[in-house]
C-alpha cells in the first residue's frame, strides 16, 4: 500500500450521497470570511454546487415554511437546527502517513475527515506516484479521503518520473528542466528544503512561470545563503514552520550561534539549538523586524507556521500524554514517536526543563511575529505536519487552531485561517474556503459552538459539567461533507478505533512510558 498502488475501498455505511439536491436546514453559519455567525440559515446544494445560502428567520422565532427552499423529489434534508456549519477545513501541511509509522492512507484519511478536514496539501512525502494515485481516487470519490493537492519534493524521482535520468540538479537549467517535468507529470507544486542560491532562483522562477504553488522548509543546511526573504523575492508562495524567518531577521550575525560541537544529524542538537533561534533575531517592532515584515506583506507571502508540531519542545509531557493516544494512535506510530537516533522528530535523547523554558520563549517571539503579520493584512494558514513528534492526524490540526488562539487570533480569524486563507494560498478560493453560491459543497457540521471553545472540534470532544453536576463529553464533528457526500464523523472515528484495537490485539501492545516496566 506504500508503493503507489491504488487503494481499494468499498463504499461503507459511514457516508451517503451525493444527492441531486441536499438541503441543510436551520443551521448557524460560521463562514470563512471573518463574518460573525448568522442563523437560522438553509443551505441548498445541487450536484456538489452551493445553489443558495438563505437566511430563513430570526433566533427564537418560528420559521415560516413558505420562506424556505423547497426539497425536490429524490433530495436529502439534514435538520441542523441548533447546530453549527463551517466551510471544510484545509490542512496546508498534511503528510499521508508512511511505512515507518505503520500509518496507511485509510487510517490517516479517516482521522482527517473525522475532524472536518476536506482538503490537504501534501508537501512531498512517499513520492509523486503514490500521491497522484491517491489524488485521482479522492477526486473521483472512490475512497474516503480529503481533496489532495500534491507538492513534489524538489529533485524527487521515481520509477515513472525520472526526467534527468538520475543526473543531480547541479545547474540552473537542470533545475528548470526538472520543474517543467514536474508540472507535466501533474503535480500542483513543489516543496523545497533549500539548495544552491542559483538553483533555487531558477527553480522558483520557472515554477512561477508555470503557475504552480511552492512551499519551503528552509533547512539549516542551506539557510545561511538563502532565507525566507530570498525565497519570497524569487517567487515562493508559502513558507513552512519558521525556519529561515529568524535568519532573515538577523542584525549582528549571518548564521545562528551554533555550538562548536553541533552536528545537524544529531536531532537533540538540531532542535535544542533551534529553540534559541528567535532570541538571536531582531527585537519585535524594531526597524529591521518591521522592514522584513513589510517586504513579505508587499510580496503577498503566506506563512504556514505549524505551531503544533513543535509543541512537545516546550511541554513534552503534555504532548506525550494527550488523551487520544490510547484510543487512536497505532502501536507502530507510538513506537515511531519514542526517543531515537534514527526516526526524524524523535529527538528526546535527554529533554528537560532547560530546553522547554527556552522553547517557551521561542514561541512567544514566533507568535508575536505571526500575529502581527496577520494584523497587518498578511495571510496565515493552518497546517499540522502530523505524524511526527507525538502529533496525531486530525487531532493535531485542532491543536493548531488552539495555538493560533494563543498567538492572539480571534476565533473568527482562526476559522478564516483554516478555510479561506488556505483556499487563497492554493488559488482555489473560487471553489473553496467560504460557504457561497457557486462553490463546492465542503462543510463541517457540529452540535457545539466552536468559537466559544475550540476543543469541541476534537474527536474526543470537550469535558463539560452539567447543571445536574454530571461530567459529560460534548462536541466532536458530527458530519463532514466533501463534494456533497455526507460523512458521519463519529463513525469514521469508530473505524479508526477498531483499526487501532486490532493492531494492539495482533501485537499484544500496551502504551507505557519508555524506561518503565509494569
Coordinates of C-alpha atoms in Angstrom, one line a residue:
X1 CA 0.0 0.0 0.0
X2 CA 3.0 2.3 0.4
X3 CA 4.4 2.0 -3.1
X4 CA 1.9 3.8 -5.2
X5 CA -0.7 1.1 -5.9
X6 CA -4.3 2.2 -5.7
X7 CA -6.3 1.7 -2.5
X8 CA -9.4 -0.5 -2.9
X9 CA -12.1 0.8 -0.5
X10 CA -15.7 -0.2 -0.8
X11 CA -18.4 2.4 0.0
X12 CA -19.3 2.0 3.6
X13 CA -22.2 2.8 6.0
X14 CA -20.3 5.8 7.4
X15 CA -21.3 8.0 4.4
X16 CA -24.1 8.7 2.0
X17 CA -24.7 10.6 -1.2
X18 CA -24.0 12.6 -3.2
X19 CA -27.6 13.7 -3.9
X20 CA -29.1 15.6 -6.7
X21 CA -30.2 18.0 -4.1
X22 CA -29.1 18.5 -0.5
X23 CA -30.7 21.0 1.9
X24 CA -29.1 21.7 5.3
X25 CA -31.8 23.4 7.4
X26 CA -31.8 25.9 10.2
X27 CA -28.1 25.9 10.8
X28 CA -25.9 28.6 12.3
X29 CA -23.4 29.6 9.7
X30 CA -19.9 30.5 10.7
X31 CA -18.3 31.4 7.4
X32 CA -14.7 31.6 6.5
X33 CA -14.6 35.3 5.6
X34 CA -14.4 36.7 9.1
X35 CA -18.1 37.5 9.2
X36 CA -19.9 36.8 12.5
X37 CA -22.3 33.8 12.8
X38 CA -25.8 34.1 11.4
X39 CA -28.9 31.8 11.9
X40 CA -31.2 30.2 11.0
X41 CA -29.8 29.5 7.5
X42 CA -30.9 27.0 4.9
X43 CA -28.1 25.9 2.5
X44 CA -29.1 24.3 -0.8
X45 CA -26.6 22.1 -2.7
X46 CA -27.3 20.7 -6.2
X47 CA -24.8 18.2 -7.7
X48 CA -22.0 19.4 -5.4
X49 CA -22.5 23.1 -6.1
X50 CA -23.9 25.5 -3.5
X51 CA -27.0 27.0 -5.1
X52 CA -28.5 29.0 -2.3
X53 CA -27.5 30.3 1.2
X54 CA -30.7 31.7 2.6
X55 CA -31.4 33.3 6.0
X56 CA -34.8 31.9 6.7
X57 CA -35.8 33.6 10.0
X58 CA -34.7 35.0 13.4
X59 CA -33.4 33.4 16.5
X60 CA -36.2 32.2 18.8
X61 CA -38.9 32.9 16.2
X62 CA -40.8 30.1 14.4
X63 CA -39.6 29.8 10.8
X64 CA -42.3 30.2 8.2
X65 CA -42.3 27.2 5.8
X66 CA -43.1 29.4 2.8
X67 CA -39.8 31.3 3.3
X68 CA -37.7 28.1 3.0
X69 CA -36.2 26.5 -0.1
X70 CA -38.3 23.5 -1.3
X71 CA -37.0 20.0 -1.3
X72 CA -37.1 18.3 -4.7
X73 CA -38.0 14.7 -5.3
X74 CA -35.1 12.5 -4.5
X75 CA -33.4 15.2 -2.5
X76 CA -32.0 14.8 1.0
X77 CA -32.5 17.1 4.1
X78 CA -30.4 17.5 7.2
X79 CA -32.2 19.0 10.2
X80 CA -29.4 21.1 11.6
X81 CA -31.4 23.4 13.9
X82 CA -29.2 24.3 16.9
X83 CA -26.1 23.1 15.0
X84 CA -23.1 25.0 13.5
X85 CA -21.8 24.8 10.0
X86 CA -18.4 26.0 8.8
X87 CA -16.5 25.6 5.4
X88 CA -14.5 22.4 5.1
X89 CA -11.1 22.8 6.8
X90 CA -7.8 23.0 4.7
X91 CA -4.7 21.4 6.2
X92 CA -1.8 23.1 4.4
X93 CA 0.8 20.7 5.6
X94 CA -0.5 17.1 5.6
X95 CA 1.8 14.2 5.0
X96 CA 0.0 10.9 4.2
X97 CA 1.5 8.5 6.7
X98 CA 4.3 6.2 5.9
X99 CA 5.7 2.8 6.3
X100 CA 8.0 3.7 9.2
X101 CA 4.9 4.9 11.1
X102 CA 2.7 2.0 10.2
X103 CA 0.1 4.6 9.2
X104 CA -1.6 3.7 5.9
X105 CA -3.7 6.2 4.0
X106 CA -7.1 4.8 5.1
X107 CA -6.1 5.4 8.8
X108 CA -4.8 8.9 8.1
X109 CA -7.6 10.0 5.8
X110 CA -10.3 8.9 8.3
X111 CA -8.7 10.8 11.1
X112 CA -8.5 13.9 8.9
X113 CA -12.1 13.6 7.7
X114 CA -13.4 12.9 11.2
X115 CA -12.1 16.4 12.1
X116 CA -13.6 18.2 9.3
X117 CA -10.5 18.4 7.0
X118 CA -11.8 18.2 3.5
X119 CA -8.6 19.4 1.7
X120 CA -5.0 18.7 2.3
X121 CA -1.8 19.9 0.7
X122 CA 0.7 17.1 0.7
X123 CA 4.1 18.8 0.9
X124 CA 6.1 15.9 -0.5
X125 CA 6.4 12.5 1.2
X126 CA 6.3 9.0 0.0
X127 CA 6.5 10.1 -3.7
X128 CA 4.7 11.6 -6.6
X129 CA 3.3 8.3 -8.0
X130 CA 1.8 7.4 -4.6
X131 CA 0.3 10.9 -4.0
X132 CA -1.1 11.3 -7.5
X133 CA -2.7 7.9 -7.4
X134 CA -4.5 8.8 -4.2
X135 CA -5.4 12.3 -5.6
X136 CA -7.1 10.7 -8.5
X137 CA -9.1 8.3 -6.4
X138 CA -10.1 11.2 -4.0
X139 CA -11.1 13.4 -6.9
X140 CA -13.4 10.6 -8.1
X141 CA -14.6 9.9 -4.6
X142 CA -13.6 6.3 -4.9
X143 CA -12.1 6.4 -1.4
X144 CA -12.8 8.2 1.8
X145 CA -10.3 11.0 1.7
X146 CA -9.8 14.7 1.6
X147 CA -9.2 16.5 -1.6
X148 CA -5.4 16.2 -2.2
X149 CA -3.2 19.0 -3.5
X150 CA 0.2 17.3 -4.4
X151 CA 3.5 19.1 -4.0
X152 CA 6.6 17.1 -5.1
X153 CA 9.8 17.3 -3.1
X154 CA 12.3 19.2 -5.3
X155 CA 14.6 16.8 -7.2
X156 CA 12.4 13.8 -6.5
X157 CA 12.4 10.9 -8.9
X158 CA 10.6 7.6 -9.2
X159 CA 10.2 4.6 -11.5
X160 CA 7.9 6.5 -13.7
X161 CA 9.3 10.0 -13.1
X162 CA 13.0 10.4 -13.7
X163 CA 13.3 13.4 -16.1
X164 CA 17.0 13.9 -15.6
X165 CA 18.0 10.3 -15.9
X166 CA 19.5 10.2 -12.4
X167 CA 21.6 13.3 -13.0
X168 CA 21.7 15.5 -9.9
X169 CA 20.3 19.0 -10.2
X170 CA 23.5 21.0 -10.2
X171 CA 22.8 23.8 -12.7
X172 CA 20.0 26.3 -13.1
X173 CA 19.0 24.8 -16.5
X174 CA 18.7 21.3 -15.0
X175 CA 16.5 22.9 -12.2
X176 CA 14.2 24.4 -14.8
X177 CA 14.1 21.1 -16.7
X178 CA 13.0 19.2 -13.6
X179 CA 10.4 21.9 -12.7
X180 CA 8.9 21.7 -16.2
X181 CA 8.7 17.9 -16.0
X182 CA 7.1 18.0 -12.6
X183 CA 4.3 20.2 -13.9
X184 CA 3.9 18.0 -16.9
X185 CA 3.6 14.9 -14.6
X186 CA 0.6 16.6 -12.9
X187 CA 1.9 17.9 -9.6
X188 CA 0.3 21.0 -8.2
X189 CA 3.6 22.4 -6.8
X190 CA 7.0 21.9 -5.3
X191 CA 8.3 21.5 -1.7
X192 CA 11.8 22.9 -1.3
X193 CA 14.3 22.4 1.6
X194 CA 16.9 24.7 0.1
X195 CA 19.7 24.4 -2.4
X196 CA 22.4 26.5 -4.1
X197 CA 21.0 30.0 -4.5
X198 CA 21.3 30.0 -8.3
X199 CA 19.4 26.7 -8.4
X200 CA 16.7 27.9 -6.0
X201 CA 16.3 31.1 -8.0
X202 CA 16.0 29.2 -11.3
X203 CA 13.6 26.6 -10.0
X204 CA 11.3 29.1 -8.3
X205 CA 11.3 31.4 -11.4
X206 CA 10.3 28.5 -13.7
X207 CA 7.7 27.2 -11.3
X208 CA 6.2 30.7 -11.0
X209 CA 6.0 31.0 -14.8
X210 CA 4.1 27.7 -14.9
X211 CA 1.6 29.0 -12.3
X212 CA 2.3 26.3 -9.8
X213 CA 2.5 26.7 -6.0
X214 CA 5.6 26.3 -3.9
X215 CA 6.5 25.7 -0.2
X216 CA 9.8 25.7 1.6
X217 CA 11.1 24.3 4.8
X218 CA 14.3 26.4 4.9
X219 CA 16.6 23.8 6.4
X220 CA 19.7 24.8 8.3
X221 CA 22.0 23.2 5.7
X222 CA 21.1 25.9 3.2
X223 CA 19.6 28.8 5.1
X224 CA 22.8 30.7 5.7
X225 CA 22.8 31.6 2.0
X226 CA 19.1 31.5 1.3
X227 CA 16.5 32.6 3.8
X228 CA 12.8 33.4 3.7
X229 CA 13.3 36.8 2.1
X230 CA 15.4 35.4 -0.7
X231 CA 12.6 32.8 -1.4
X232 CA 9.8 35.3 -1.3
X233 CA 11.6 37.6 -3.7
X234 CA 12.2 34.7 -6.1
X235 CA 8.5 33.7 -6.1
X236 CA 8.0 31.3 -3.3
X237 CA 4.3 31.3 -2.3
X238 CA 4.4 29.8 1.2
X239 CA 6.9 29.2 3.9
X240 CA 6.6 26.2 6.3
X241 CA 7.3 26.2 10.0
X242 CA 9.5 29.2 10.9
X243 CA 13.0 28.2 9.7
X244 CA 14.5 30.9 7.6
X245 CA 12.5 33.7 9.1
X246 CA 14.7 34.4 12.2
X247 CA 17.7 34.2 9.8
X248 CA 16.1 37.0 7.7
X249 CA 15.8 39.0 10.9
X250 CA 19.4 38.7 12.0
X251 CA 21.2 42.0 12.6
X252 CA 24.5 41.1 14.2
X253 CA 25.3 37.8 12.6
X254 CA 24.8 35.8 9.4
X255 CA 24.4 32.3 10.9
X256 CA 22.8 31.1 14.1
X257 CA 25.0 30.7 17.2
X258 CA 25.8 27.0 16.7
X259 CA 27.8 25.3 19.5
X260 CA 31.2 24.2 18.1
X261 CA 30.4 20.5 18.7
X262 CA 27.0 20.8 16.9
X263 CA 26.0 18.0 14.5
X264 CA 22.9 18.5 12.3
X265 CA 22.3 14.8 12.1
X266 CA 22.0 14.7 15.9
X267 CA 18.4 15.8 16.3
X268 CA 18.9 16.7 20.0
X269 CA 21.4 19.3 18.8
X270 CA 19.2 20.4 16.0
X271 CA 16.0 21.0 17.9
X272 CA 17.7 22.2 21.1
X273 CA 19.6 24.9 19.3
X274 CA 16.5 25.8 17.1
X275 CA 14.8 26.7 20.4
X276 CA 17.3 29.5 20.9
X277 CA 17.0 31.0 17.4
X278 CA 14.3 33.6 17.8
X279 CA 16.2 35.3 20.6
X280 CA 19.0 35.8 18.1
X281 CA 16.7 37.8 15.7
X282 CA 15.8 41.4 15.7
X283 CA 13.5 42.6 18.5
X284 CA 9.8 42.8 17.8
X285 CA 8.7 46.1 16.2
X286 CA 12.3 47.2 15.7
X287 CA 13.3 48.8 12.4
X288 CA 14.7 45.7 10.9
X289 CA 11.9 43.5 12.2
X290 CA 9.4 45.8 10.6
X291 CA 11.3 46.1 7.3
X292 CA 11.3 42.3 6.9
X293 CA 7.6 42.0 7.7
X294 CA 6.7 44.9 5.4
X295 CA 8.6 43.3 2.4
X296 CA 6.9 40.0 2.9
X297 CA 3.5 41.7 3.1
X298 CA 4.2 43.6 -0.1
X299 CA 5.1 40.3 -1.8
X300 CA 1.7 38.7 -0.7
X301 CA 3.7 36.0 1.0
X302 CA 1.9 33.3 3.1
X303 CA 3.0 32.0 6.5
X304 CA 2.1 28.4 7.3
X305 CA 3.5 28.2 10.9
X306 CA 2.5 24.6 12.0
X307 CA 2.9 25.7 15.7
X308 CA 1.6 22.3 17.0
X309 CA 4.4 20.2 15.5
X310 CA 7.0 21.8 17.9
X311 CA 4.8 21.9 20.9
X312 CA 6.4 18.9 22.6
X313 CA 9.6 21.0 22.6
X314 CA 8.0 23.3 25.2
X315 CA 5.9 20.7 27.0
X316 CA 6.9 17.2 26.4
X317 CA 4.6 15.5 28.9
X318 CA 1.5 17.3 27.6
X319 CA 2.2 16.0 24.0
X320 CA 3.1 12.5 25.1
X321 CA 0.0 12.0 27.3
X322 CA -2.7 13.6 25.1
X323 CA -5.8 11.6 25.9
X324 CA -6.4 10.4 22.3
X325 CA -3.2 8.4 22.0
X326 CA -4.6 5.4 23.9
X327 CA -7.6 5.0 21.6
X328 CA -6.5 6.4 18.2
X329 CA -2.7 6.1 17.9
X330 CA -1.5 2.9 16.2
X331 CA 1.1 0.8 18.1
X332 CA 3.8 1.3 15.4
X333 CA 3.2 5.0 15.2
X334 CA 3.5 5.3 19.0
X335 CA 6.8 3.4 18.8
X336 CA 7.9 5.8 16.0
X337 CA 7.4 8.7 18.3
X338 CA 9.8 7.4 21.0
X339 CA 13.4 8.6 21.5
X340 CA 15.5 7.5 18.7
X341 CA 18.7 8.5 16.9
X342 CA 17.2 7.4 13.6
X343 CA 13.5 8.4 13.5
X344 CA 13.0 12.0 12.4
X345 CA 11.5 14.2 15.0
X346 CA 12.2 11.7 17.9
X347 CA 14.8 13.9 19.5
X348 CA 14.2 13.2 23.1
X349 CA 17.7 11.9 23.9
X350 CA 17.6 13.9 27.1
X351 CA 14.9 16.6 27.1
X352 CA 14.3 18.6 30.2
X353 CA 13.3 21.8 31.9
X354 CA 16.0 24.0 30.4
X355 CA 15.1 23.0 26.8
X356 CA 11.4 23.6 27.5
X357 CA 11.9 27.0 29.0
X358 CA 14.0 28.1 26.0
X359 CA 11.3 26.9 23.6
X360 CA 8.5 28.7 25.6
X361 CA 10.5 31.9 24.9
X362 CA 10.9 30.9 21.3
X363 CA 7.1 30.5 20.9
X364 CA 6.5 34.0 22.5
X365 CA 8.6 35.7 19.9
X366 CA 7.5 33.5 17.0
X367 CA 3.8 34.0 17.8
X368 CA 4.3 37.8 18.1
X369 CA 5.6 37.9 14.5
X370 CA 2.8 35.7 13.2
X371 CA 0.0 37.6 14.9
X372 CA 1.3 41.0 13.9
X373 CA 1.7 39.7 10.3
X374 CA -2.0 38.8 10.4
X375 CA -2.9 42.1 11.9
X376 CA -1.2 44.0 9.1
X377 CA -3.1 42.0 6.5
X378 CA -0.8 39.1 5.9
X379 CA -2.1 35.7 5.1
X380 CA -1.6 33.0 7.7
X381 CA -2.8 29.5 7.0
X382 CA -3.4 26.4 9.1
X383 CA -1.1 23.3 8.7
X384 CA -0.4 20.4 11.0
X385 CA 2.6 18.4 9.8
X386 CA 1.0 15.4 11.7
X387 CA 2.6 12.1 12.2
X388 CA 5.7 13.3 14.0
X389 CA 6.7 14.4 17.5
X390 CA 3.5 13.0 19.2
X391 CA 1.1 14.9 16.9
X392 CA -1.7 12.7 15.6
X393 CA -3.5 13.2 12.4
X394 CA -6.7 15.3 12.8
X395 CA -6.2 16.0 16.5
X396 CA -3.1 17.9 15.7
X397 CA -5.0 20.2 13.3
X398 CA -7.4 21.2 16.1
X399 CA -4.5 21.8 18.4
X400 CA -3.1 24.1 15.7
X401 CA -6.3 26.2 15.9
X402 CA -5.9 26.5 19.6
X403 CA -2.3 27.7 19.2
X404 CA -3.4 30.3 16.8
X405 CA -5.7 31.5 19.5
X406 CA -2.8 31.6 21.9
X407 CA -0.9 33.7 19.4
X408 CA -3.6 36.3 19.5
X409 CA -6.0 35.4 16.7
X410 CA -9.8 36.0 17.3
X411 CA -11.7 32.7 16.9
X412 CA -13.2 34.1 13.6
X413 CA -9.7 34.9 12.4
X414 CA -8.8 31.3 13.2
X415 CA -11.6 29.9 11.1
X416 CA -10.6 32.2 8.2
X417 CA -7.0 30.9 8.6
X418 CA -8.3 27.3 8.4
X419 CA -10.6 27.9 5.4
X420 CA -10.4 30.9 3.1
X421 CA -6.7 31.7 3.7
X422 CA -5.8 28.2 2.7
X423 CA -8.0 28.3 -0.3
X424 CA -6.4 31.6 -1.4
X425 CA -2.9 30.2 -0.9
X426 CA -3.8 27.3 -3.1
X427 CA -5.6 29.5 -5.7
X428 CA -8.8 27.6 -5.0
X429 CA -10.8 30.4 -3.4
X430 CA -13.2 30.4 -6.4
X431 CA -14.2 26.9 -5.3
X432 CA -13.4 26.5 -1.6
X433 CA -12.9 28.4 1.7
X434 CA -16.3 30.0 2.2
X435 CA -19.9 29.0 2.0
X436 CA -21.1 30.9 -1.0
X437 CA -23.2 30.2 -4.1
X438 CA -21.2 28.6 -6.9
X439 CA -18.6 27.0 -4.6
X440 CA -18.2 23.3 -3.8
X441 CA -20.1 21.6 -1.0
X442 CA -17.4 21.1 1.6
X443 CA -18.8 21.7 5.1
X444 CA -18.1 20.9 8.8
X445 CA -21.2 20.5 11.0
X446 CA -21.2 20.1 14.8
X447 CA -23.5 20.5 17.7
X448 CA -21.5 22.9 19.8
X449 CA -20.2 26.4 19.1
X450 CA -16.5 26.1 18.2
X451 CA -16.0 29.9 18.6
X452 CA -16.7 29.6 22.3
X453 CA -14.5 26.5 22.8
X454 CA -12.3 25.2 20.0
X455 CA -11.9 21.9 22.0
X456 CA -15.3 20.8 20.8
X457 CA -13.7 20.2 17.4
X458 CA -11.5 17.4 18.8
X459 CA -12.8 13.9 18.1
X460 CA -12.7 13.3 21.8
X461 CA -14.8 16.5 22.3
X462 CA -14.7 18.7 25.4
X463 CA -15.4 17.9 29.1
X464 CA -18.4 19.8 30.5
X465 CA -20.2 19.8 33.8
X466 CA -24.0 19.8 33.6
X467 CA -26.4 21.7 35.8
X468 CA -27.1 18.3 37.4
X469 CA -23.4 18.2 38.4
X470 CA -22.7 15.4 35.9
X471 CA -19.5 15.2 33.9
X472 CA -20.2 14.7 30.2
X473 CA -18.4 14.9 26.8
X474 CA -19.8 17.3 24.3
X475 CA -18.8 18.1 20.7
X476 CA -16.8 16.3 18.1
X477 CA -17.6 16.9 14.5
X478 CA -21.0 15.4 13.6
X479 CA -20.9 15.5 9.8
X480 CA -18.1 16.2 7.4
X481 CA -19.4 17.0 3.9
X482 CA -17.0 16.8 1.0
X483 CA -18.1 17.1 -2.6
X484 CA -21.7 16.9 -1.4
X485 CA -21.1 13.5 0.2
X486 CA -22.2 13.3 3.9
X487 CA -19.7 11.5 6.2
X488 CA -20.6 10.5 9.7
X489 CA -17.5 11.8 11.5
X490 CA -18.2 9.8 14.6
X491 CA -18.5 6.6 12.6
X492 CA -15.2 7.4 10.9
X493 CA -13.6 7.6 14.4
X494 CA -15.1 4.3 15.3
X495 CA -13.4 2.8 12.3
X496 CA -10.1 4.2 13.4
X497 CA -10.6 2.9 16.9
X498 CA -11.2 -0.6 15.5
X499 CA -8.1 -0.4 13.4
X500 CA -6.0 0.6 16.4
X501 CA -7.6 -2.1 18.7
X502 CA -6.9 -4.8 16.1
X503 CA -3.3 -3.7 15.8
X504 CA -2.9 -3.8 19.5
X505 CA -4.5 -7.3 19.7
X506 CA -2.2 -8.6 17.0
X507 CA 0.9 -7.4 18.8
X508 CA -0.2 -7.6 22.5
X509 CA 0.6 -3.9 22.6
X510 CA 0.1 -1.5 25.5
X511 CA 1.2 2.1 25.7
X512 CA 3.6 2.5 28.6
X513 CA 6.3 5.1 29.3
X514 CA 9.8 4.3 28.0
X515 CA 12.2 3.1 30.6
X516 CA 9.4 1.9 32.9
X517 CA 8.1 -1.6 33.4
X518 CA 4.8 -2.8 34.7

